[in-house]
CSV table of C-alpha atoms in Angstrom, one decimal:
chain,number,residue,atom,x,y,z
A,175,UNK,CA,4.4,16.3,8.7
A,176,UNK,CA,2.0,16.2,5.7
A,177,UNK,CA,-1.9,15.4,6.3
A,178,UNK,CA,-4.2,15.0,3.7
A,179,UNK,CA,-8.3,15.6,4.5
A,180,UNK,CA,-10.4,14.5,1.8
A,181,UNK,CA,-14.5,14.8,1.5
A,182,UNK,CA,-17.3,14.3,-0.9
A,183,UNK,CA,-20.5,12.4,-1.1
A,184,UNK,CA,-20.2,9.0,-0.3
A,185,UNK,CA,-23.7,7.6,-1.8
A,186,UNK,CA,-24.7,7.9,-5.6
A,187,UNK,CA,-27.2,6.7,-7.9
A,188,UNK,CA,-26.1,5.2,-11.4
A,189,UNK,CA,-25.1,8.2,-13.4
A,190,UNK,CA,-24.6,10.4,-10.8
A,191,UNK,CA,-21.2,12.3,-10.8
A,192,UNK,CA,-18.7,11.6,-8.3
A,193,UNK,CA,-17.1,14.5,-6.9
A,194,UNK,CA,-14.2,14.2,-4.0
A,195,UNK,CA,-11.8,16.9,-2.7
A,196,UNK,CA,-8.7,16.7,-1.1
A,197,UNK,CA,-6.7,19.5,1.8
A,198,UNK,CA,-3.3,19.1,2.0
A,199,UNK,CA,-1.7,20.3,5.7
A,200,UNK,CA,2.4,20.4,5.6
A,201,UNK,CA,4.7,20.1,3.1
A,202,UNK,CA,4.9,21.9,-0.2
A,203,UNK,CA,2.0,21.4,-2.4
A,204,UNK,CA,4.0,22.7,-5.5
A,205,UNK,CA,6.8,20.4,-5.2
A,206,UNK,CA,4.9,17.3,-5.6
A,207,UNK,CA,2.4,15.1,-7.7
A,208,UNK,CA,-1.0,14.1,-6.1
A,209,UNK,CA,-3.2,11.3,-7.1
A,210,UNK,CA,-6.0,9.2,-6.3
A,211,UNK,CA,-6.2,5.7,-5.8
A,212,UNK,CA,-9.3,3.3,-5.3
A,213,UNK,CA,-9.8,0.3,-3.6
A,214,UNK,CA,-13.2,-1.9,-4.3
A,215,UNK,CA,-14.5,-3.8,-1.2
A,216,UNK,CA,-12.2,-6.8,-0.9
A,217,UNK,CA,-10.3,-6.1,-3.5
A,218,UNK,CA,-6.7,-4.7,-4.5
A,219,UNK,CA,-5.6,-1.2,-5.0
A,220,UNK,CA,-6.5,0.9,-8.4
A,221,UNK,CA,-4.6,3.9,-9.6
A,222,UNK,CA,-6.9,6.6,-11.1
A,223,UNK,CA,-4.9,9.3,-11.9
A,224,UNK,CA,-2.5,12.1,-11.1
A,225,UNK,CA,-1.6,15.7,-11.2
A,226,UNK,CA,0.7,18.7,-10.5
A,227,UNK,CA,0.3,22.1,-9.3
A,228,UNK,CA,0.5,23.2,-12.8
A,229,UNK,CA,-2.3,20.8,-13.7
A,230,UNK,CA,-0.5,18.5,-15.9
A,231,UNK,CA,-2.5,14.9,-15.6
A,232,UNK,CA,-2.0,11.6,-16.5
A,233,UNK,CA,-5.3,9.5,-15.8
A,234,UNK,CA,-5.8,5.5,-16.1
A,235,UNK,CA,-6.6,4.9,-19.9
A,236,UNK,CA,-9.2,2.4,-18.4
A,237,UNK,CA,-11.1,5.2,-16.7
A,238,UNK,CA,-9.7,8.5,-18.6
A,239,UNK,CA,-13.2,9.7,-20.3
A,240,UNK,CA,-14.8,9.9,-17.4
A,241,UNK,CA,-12.0,11.3,-14.8
A,242,UNK,CA,-11.4,15.1,-14.3
A,243,UNK,CA,-8.4,15.6,-12.0
A,244,UNK,CA,-8.2,19.5,-10.8
A,245,UNK,CA,-6.2,21.5,-8.4
A,246,UNK,CA,-6.4,24.9,-6.7
A,247,UNK,CA,-3.1,25.8,-5.5
A,248,UNK,CA,-4.2,28.8,-3.9
A,249,UNK,CA,-6.0,26.8,-1.3
A,250,UNK,CA,-3.6,23.4,-1.6
A,251,UNK,CA,-6.3,21.5,-2.7
A,252,UNK,CA,-6.9,19.2,-5.1
A,253,UNK,CA,-10.3,17.2,-6.7
A,254,UNK,CA,-11.8,14.1,-8.3
A,255,UNK,CA,-14.5,13.8,-10.6
A,256,UNK,CA,-15.9,10.5,-12.3
A,257,UNK,CA,-18.9,11.0,-14.3
A,258,UNK,CA,-21.8,8.2,-15.3
A,259,UNK,CA,-20.8,6.0,-12.3
A,260,UNK,CA,-22.2,2.2,-11.8
A,261,UNK,CA,-22.1,0.0,-9.1
A,262,UNK,CA,-18.3,-0.6,-10.5
A,263,UNK,CA,-17.1,2.5,-9.0
A,264,UNK,CA,-17.9,1.6,-5.6
A,265,UNK,CA,-14.9,1.5,-3.3
A,266,UNK,CA,-12.9,3.6,-0.7
A,267,UNK,CA,-10.8,6.5,-2.9
A,268,UNK,CA,-8.0,7.4,-1.2
A,269,UNK,CA,-5.9,10.7,-2.2
A,270,UNK,CA,-2.2,10.1,-1.8
A,271,UNK,CA,0.8,12.3,-2.2
A,272,UNK,CA,3.4,11.5,-4.5
A,273,UNK,CA,6.9,11.6,-3.5
A,274,UNK,CA,10.3,9.6,-4.3
A,275,UNK,CA,9.1,7.4,-6.9
A,276,UNK,CA,6.1,6.0,-4.5
A,277,UNK,CA,2.8,7.1,-2.9
A,278,UNK,CA,3.6,8.0,0.4
A,279,UNK,CA,1.0,9.7,2.0
A,280,UNK,CA,-2.1,8.6,2.2
A,281,UNK,CA,-5.8,10.1,2.7
A,282,UNK,CA,-7.9,8.6,5.4
A,283,UNK,CA,-10.1,7.6,2.5
A,284,UNK,CA,-14.0,8.1,1.5
A,285,UNK,CA,-16.0,5.0,0.5
A,286,UNK,CA,-18.4,6.0,-2.3
A,287,UNK,CA,-21.5,3.8,-2.9
A,288,UNK,CA,-23.5,3.7,-6.1
A,289,UNK,CA,-26.6,2.4,-5.8
A,290,UNK,CA,-29.8,3.0,-7.2
B,27,UNK,CA,-6.9,-8.3,-12.8
B,28,UNK,CA,-4.1,-6.7,-11.7
B,29,UNK,CA,-0.7,-6.1,-13.7
B,30,UNK,CA,1.0,-7.3,-10.9
B,31,UNK,CA,0.9,-10.8,-9.7
B,32,UNK,CA,1.4,-11.3,-5.9
B,33,UNK,CA,0.3,-14.7,-3.9
B,34,UNK,CA,-3.4,-13.9,-2.1
B,35,UNK,CA,-1.8,-15.1,1.1
B,36,UNK,CA,1.4,-16.4,2.8
B,37,UNK,CA,1.5,-17.3,7.0
B,38,UNK,CA,4.4,-18.0,8.7
B,39,UNK,CA,5.0,-18.5,12.7
B,40,UNK,CA,5.7,-15.4,15.1
B,41,UNK,CA,9.5,-14.7,15.3
B,42,UNK,CA,9.9,-16.5,11.6
B,43,UNK,CA,10.7,-15.0,8.4
B,44,UNK,CA,8.2,-14.4,5.2
B,45,UNK,CA,8.4,-13.2,1.6
B,46,UNK,CA,6.3,-12.2,-0.9
B,47,UNK,CA,6.6,-11.6,-4.1
B,48,UNK,CA,5.1,-9.1,-6.7
B,49,UNK,CA,5.6,-10.2,-10.3
B,50,UNK,CA,5.6,-7.9,-13.5
B,51,UNK,CA,7.2,-7.3,-16.8
B,52,UNK,CA,9.8,-4.9,-18.4
B,53,UNK,CA,7.2,-2.3,-18.9
B,54,UNK,CA,6.6,-1.8,-15.1
B,55,UNK,CA,9.2,-3.6,-12.6
B,56,UNK,CA,11.7,-4.4,-14.9
B,57,UNK,CA,12.4,-0.7,-15.5
B,58,UNK,CA,11.1,1.2,-12.8
B,59,UNK,CA,11.2,1.7,-9.2
B,60,UNK,CA,8.7,-0.9,-7.2
B,61,UNK,CA,7.2,0.4,-3.8
B,62,UNK,CA,5.5,-1.8,-0.7
B,63,UNK,CA,2.6,-0.8,1.3
B,64,UNK,CA,1.1,-2.3,4.1
B,65,UNK,CA,-2.6,-2.1,5.3
B,66,UNK,CA,-4.6,-3.0,8.4
B,67,UNK,CA,-8.3,-4.0,8.4
B,68,UNK,CA,-10.1,-0.6,8.0
B,69,UNK,CA,-7.2,1.6,7.2
B,70,UNK,CA,-5.3,3.6,4.5
B,71,UNK,CA,-2.4,2.0,3.0
B,72,UNK,CA,1.2,2.7,4.4
B,73,UNK,CA,4.0,3.3,2.5
B,74,UNK,CA,6.8,0.5,3.7
B,75,UNK,CA,9.5,0.9,1.2
B,76,UNK,CA,10.1,2.8,-1.8
B,77,UNK,CA,12.5,2.7,-4.8
B,78,UNK,CA,12.9,-0.5,-4.4
B,79,UNK,CA,14.6,-1.1,-1.0
B,80,UNK,CA,14.7,2.3,0.6
B,81,UNK,CA,12.8,2.2,4.0
B,82,UNK,CA,10.9,5.4,5.1
B,83,UNK,CA,11.9,6.8,8.6
B,84,UNK,CA,10.2,4.8,11.4
B,85,UNK,CA,9.8,1.6,9.2
B,86,UNK,CA,11.5,-1.2,11.3
B,87,UNK,CA,14.8,-3.0,9.5
B,88,UNK,CA,12.5,-6.1,9.6
B,89,UNK,CA,11.5,-5.0,6.6
B,90,UNK,CA,13.2,-5.4,3.4
B,91,UNK,CA,12.9,-5.0,-0.5
B,92,UNK,CA,14.6,-6.1,-3.3
B,93,UNK,CA,14.4,-6.8,-7.2
B,94,UNK,CA,15.6,-8.9,-9.8
B,95,UNK,CA,14.3,-8.5,-13.2
B,96,UNK,CA,10.7,-8.0,-13.5
B,97,UNK,CA,10.0,-9.5,-9.6
B,98,UNK,CA,10.5,-7.8,-6.6
B,99,UNK,CA,10.3,-9.2,-3.1
B,100,UNK,CA,9.1,-8.1,0.2
B,101,UNK,CA,11.0,-9.6,3.3
B,102,UNK,CA,9.8,-9.5,6.6
B,103,UNK,CA,12.1,-10.9,9.5
B,104,UNK,CA,10.8,-11.5,13.7
B,105,UNK,CA,7.2,-11.8,12.4
B,106,UNK,CA,5.2,-10.4,14.7
B,107,UNK,CA,1.1,-10.7,15.5
B,108,UNK,CA,0.9,-7.0,14.6
B,109,UNK,CA,2.6,-7.9,11.0
B,110,UNK,CA,-0.9,-9.3,10.2
B,111,UNK,CA,-2.1,-7.2,7.4
B,112,UNK,CA,-2.6,-7.2,3.7
B,113,UNK,CA,0.6,-6.2,1.7
B,114,UNK,CA,0.4,-4.4,-1.7
B,115,UNK,CA,3.4,-4.1,-4.4
B,116,UNK,CA,2.7,-0.9,-6.6
B,117,UNK,CA,5.1,0.7,-9.6
B,118,UNK,CA,4.9,3.0,-12.7
B,119,UNK,CA,4.0,1.6,-15.8
B,120,UNK,CA,5.7,3.0,-18.8
B,121,UNK,CA,3.7,1.2,-21.9
B,122,UNK,CA,0.3,2.5,-19.9
B,123,UNK,CA,1.8,5.7,-18.8
B,124,UNK,CA,-0.4,4.6,-15.6
B,125,UNK,CA,0.4,3.7,-11.9
B,126,UNK,CA,-0.3,-0.3,-11.3
B,127,UNK,CA,-0.6,-2.8,-8.1
B,128,UNK,CA,-0.7,-5.8,-7.3
B,129,UNK,CA,-3.8,-7.7,-6.0
B,130,UNK,CA,-2.5,-7.5,-2.3
B,131,UNK,CA,-1.5,-10.7,-0.4
B,132,UNK,CA,-2.6,-11.3,3.2
B,133,UNK,CA,-0.1,-12.2,5.3
B,134,UNK,CA,-1.1,-14.3,8.7
B,135,UNK,CA,1.4,-14.9,11.6
B,136,UNK,CA,-0.1,-18.3,12.8
């Protein structure tokens, strides 16, 4: 059974950098793509980006200039950094496995609030 | 503004059937697989349907998916109170080179 556990700072000030990490347990870290998806309060899902275990990444064009997804295969972990955050980045952030053309296993989510 | 379009809400009585639509374009639904997710309040989304109409292990056959052209549909039969949740559709968009989702549909079981 695949599980993800994620962690990171939940309260940021405008202009700071959001940093989250997701650890993967079970399954095979090297045979899947791994993604980050966020959900602003009361709104729909927004795809942030994805990476494979080689570090080959694809990002949402609307966030590309501020987002970095990195992987640490030795620890079966992947991370998200978003620079220069604003209130518009306030959301629940999920780390998610990609399998069979779908996002199949979701982390528990981390609420990140950006407030002065 | 979401790339995929879903109705904000649908409702039906217990035991009845409901369908939720998801409309897109040739760059997403028209040429890529659609997936569906259910989200109970305060929890992470859960995969319901993948590759247009396939159910993961453990998902009952009350849930079904279909696709025609640039639109997809989630069907739920034998509605239960426990089915009250938000439902999201998702797909890959080849023009954007990005994953895209609908805005979500709130299902109310009256």
